[in-house]
Tab-separated table of C-alpha atoms in Angstrom:
chain	number	residue	atom	x	y	z
A	132	UNK	CA	7.335	-12.947	17.437
A	133	UNK	CA	10.260	-11.058	15.950
A	134	UNK	CA	9.728	-7.952	13.852
A	135	UNK	CA	11.230	-9.721	10.839
A	136	UNK	CA	8.788	-12.616	11.234
A	137	UNK	CA	5.851	-10.179	11.424
A	138	UNK	CA	7.029	-8.547	8.202
A	139	UNK	CA	7.494	-11.903	6.495
A	140	UNK	CA	3.942	-12.885	7.464
A	141	UNK	CA	2.581	-9.573	6.140
A	142	UNK	CA	4.429	-10.054	2.866
A	143	UNK	CA	3.100	-13.596	2.504
A	144	UNK	CA	-0.437	-12.339	3.116
A	145	UNK	CA	-0.030	-9.561	0.546
A	146	UNK	CA	1.419	-11.924	-2.028
A	147	UNK	CA	-1.434	-14.411	-1.681
A	148	UNK	CA	0.228	-17.188	0.307
A	149	UNK	CA	-2.274	-19.441	1.985
A	150	UNK	CA	-2.801	-19.465	5.731
A	151	UNK	CA	-1.575	-23.058	5.862
A	152	UNK	CA	1.966	-21.891	5.277
A	153	UNK	CA	2.217	-23.319	1.766
A	154	UNK	CA	3.382	-20.896	-0.857
A	155	UNK	CA	1.276	-20.523	-4.002
A	156	UNK	CA	2.887	-21.812	-7.175
A	157	UNK	CA	5.401	-19.329	-8.501
A	158	UNK	CA	3.986	-17.335	-11.362
A	159	UNK	CA	6.371	-15.978	-13.952
A	160	UNK	CA	6.902	-12.283	-13.346
A	161	UNK	CA	7.069	-9.733	-16.126
A	162	UNK	CA	8.804	-6.486	-15.215
A	163	UNK	CA	6.510	-3.490	-14.753
A	164	UNK	CA	6.366	-1.600	-18.038
A	165	UNK	CA	5.889	2.162	-18.202
A	166	UNK	CA	2.488	1.611	-19.828
A	167	UNK	CA	1.300	-0.658	-17.011
A	168	UNK	CA	2.733	1.673	-14.360
A	169	UNK	CA	0.879	4.622	-15.892
A	170	UNK	CA	-2.336	2.594	-15.927
A	171	UNK	CA	-1.863	1.770	-12.206
A	172	UNK	CA	-1.135	5.437	-11.471
A	173	UNK	CA	-4.268	6.572	-13.300
A	174	UNK	CA	-6.426	4.177	-11.262
A	175	UNK	CA	-4.657	5.278	-8.081
A	176	UNK	CA	-5.261	8.980	-8.920
A	177	UNK	CA	-8.961	8.271	-9.396
A	178	UNK	CA	-9.132	6.611	-5.985
A	179	UNK	CA	-7.296	9.518	-4.341
A	180	UNK	CA	-9.529	12.125	-5.947
A	181	UNK	CA	-12.579	10.313	-4.582
A	182	UNK	CA	-11.105	10.180	-1.051
A	183	UNK	CA	-12.275	12.531	1.659
A	184	UNK	CA	-9.750	14.835	3.318
A	185	UNK	CA	-9.682	12.496	6.333
A	186	UNK	CA	-8.769	9.522	4.167
A	187	UNK	CA	-5.632	11.080	2.677
A	188	UNK	CA	-3.489	11.132	5.874
A	189	UNK	CA	-4.436	7.477	6.412
A	190	UNK	CA	-3.315	6.647	2.878
A	191	UNK	CA	-0.046	8.541	3.424
A	192	UNK	CA	0.665	6.573	6.615
A	193	UNK	CA	-0.333	3.310	4.905
A	194	UNK	CA	2.101	3.983	2.062
A	195	UNK	CA	4.898	4.852	4.508
A	196	UNK	CA	4.457	1.458	6.177
A	197	UNK	CA	4.229	-0.330	2.838
A	198	UNK	CA	7.351	1.425	1.550
A	199	UNK	CA	9.309	0.585	4.722
A	200	UNK	CA	8.344	-3.069	4.348
A	201	UNK	CA	9.409	-3.111	0.704
A	202	UNK	CA	12.700	-1.386	1.493
A	203	UNK	CA	13.452	-3.974	4.141
A	204	UNK	CA	12.516	-6.711	1.670
A	205	UNK	CA	14.852	-5.395	-0.992
A	206	UNK	CA	17.862	-6.468	1.063
A	207	UNK	CA	16.573	-9.879	2.136
A	208	UNK	CA	16.667	-12.785	-0.301
A	209	UNK	CA	13.955	-14.798	1.468
A	210	UNK	CA	11.644	-11.813	1.577
A	211	UNK	CA	12.292	-11.044	-2.093
A	212	UNK	CA	11.365	-14.629	-2.925
A	213	UNK	CA	8.036	-14.279	-1.089
A	214	UNK	CA	7.231	-11.220	-3.195
A	215	UNK	CA	8.283	-12.742	-6.511
A	216	UNK	CA	11.976	-11.954	-6.762
A	217	UNK	CA	14.265	-8.930	-6.789
A	218	UNK	CA	12.822	-7.419	-9.988
A	219	UNK	CA	9.293	-7.543	-8.592
A	220	UNK	CA	10.430	-5.931	-5.330
A	221	UNK	CA	12.199	-3.197	-7.315
A	222	UNK	CA	9.037	-2.630	-9.359
A	223	UNK	CA	6.859	-2.522	-6.240
A	224	UNK	CA	9.233	0.011	-4.687
A	225	UNK	CA	9.116	2.190	-7.796
A	226	UNK	CA	5.333	1.971	-7.993
A	227	UNK	CA	4.915	2.753	-4.282
A	228	UNK	CA	7.196	5.779	-4.580
A	229	UNK	CA	5.073	6.996	-7.495
A	230	UNK	CA	1.933	6.467	-5.397
A	231	UNK	CA	3.521	8.521	-2.603
A	232	UNK	CA	4.130	11.366	-5.043
A	233	UNK	CA	0.458	11.193	-6.065
A	234	UNK	CA	-0.701	11.365	-2.431
A	235	UNK	CA	1.680	14.255	-1.771
A	236	UNK	CA	0.230	16.075	-4.792
A	237	UNK	CA	-3.374	15.446	-3.743
A	238	UNK	CA	-2.653	16.605	-0.186
A	239	UNK	CA	-1.026	19.759	-1.565
A	240	UNK	CA	-3.939	20.478	-3.965
A	241	UNK	CA	-6.280	20.351	-0.982
A	242	UNK	CA	-4.036	22.448	1.247
A	243	UNK	CA	-3.405	19.510	3.575
A	244	UNK	CA	-0.312	17.799	4.899
A	245	UNK	CA	0.387	14.179	5.734
A	246	UNK	CA	-0.102	14.904	9.423
A	247	UNK	CA	1.068	12.845	12.316
A	248	UNK	CA	0.117	9.189	12.527
A	249	UNK	CA	-2.481	9.032	15.269
A	250	UNK	CA	-4.141	5.657	14.846
A	251	UNK	CA	-3.480	2.107	13.670
A	252	UNK	CA	-3.580	0.973	10.060
A	253	UNK	CA	-5.169	-2.046	8.426
A	254	UNK	CA	-2.192	-3.692	6.694
A	255	UNK	CA	-4.240	-4.980	3.777
A	256	UNK	CA	-6.436	-1.942	3.115
A	257	UNK	CA	-5.877	1.345	1.329
A	258	UNK	CA	-7.916	4.304	2.609
A	259	UNK	CA	-10.746	3.626	0.157
A	260	UNK	CA	-10.876	-0.043	1.176
A	261	UNK	CA	-10.823	0.549	4.936
A	262	UNK	CA	-13.576	-1.569	6.447
A	263	UNK	CA	-12.718	-1.617	10.165
A	264	UNK	CA	-15.152	0.792	11.863
A	265	UNK	CA	-12.850	1.379	14.850
A	266	UNK	CA	-9.892	2.321	12.653
A	267	UNK	CA	-12.131	4.494	10.459
A	268	UNK	CA	-13.358	6.299	13.565
A	269	UNK	CA	-9.830	6.790	14.944
A	270	UNK	CA	-8.741	8.384	11.644
A	271	UNK	CA	-11.864	10.565	11.535
A	272	UNK	CA	-13.284	8.812	8.501
A	273	UNK	CA	-17.050	8.941	8.730
A	274	UNK	CA	-18.808	5.609	8.257
A	275	UNK	CA	-21.262	7.288	5.902
A	276	UNK	CA	-18.477	8.306	3.491
A	277	UNK	CA	-18.812	6.312	0.350
A	278	UNK	CA	-15.819	4.228	-0.536
A	279	UNK	CA	-14.884	4.522	-4.203
A	280	UNK	CA	-13.930	1.594	-6.274
């Protein structure tokens, strides 16, 4: 399967497309307002603050992958359509870049760095959602750590 096809499938999964290949009905999209963005950032900050030190490098790597996918999508009409159009892709890019700044800040506050990616990611799961025991173990995230949220 081509890399582009893998990305398209990931985007469909993230946007809620069914496994049968049928797209969900298009919902009207309202651009991301500053108020809504700040609300998302506040929730994101709360999740980050509740993360263990081991969870933060995972979240950094997850966001890097997510951002790369969105950047690729921004130049592809079909991929933009899957995500809800060019405005939605632009908003997702902006939001993801803000999330990256939050992770960078949290890493810095704890005296940590993003580190080197050493293990796989779960495409659908932020660090606090990570349910795969093997991936948790590879990232050094203890199973006993409580997951916020």
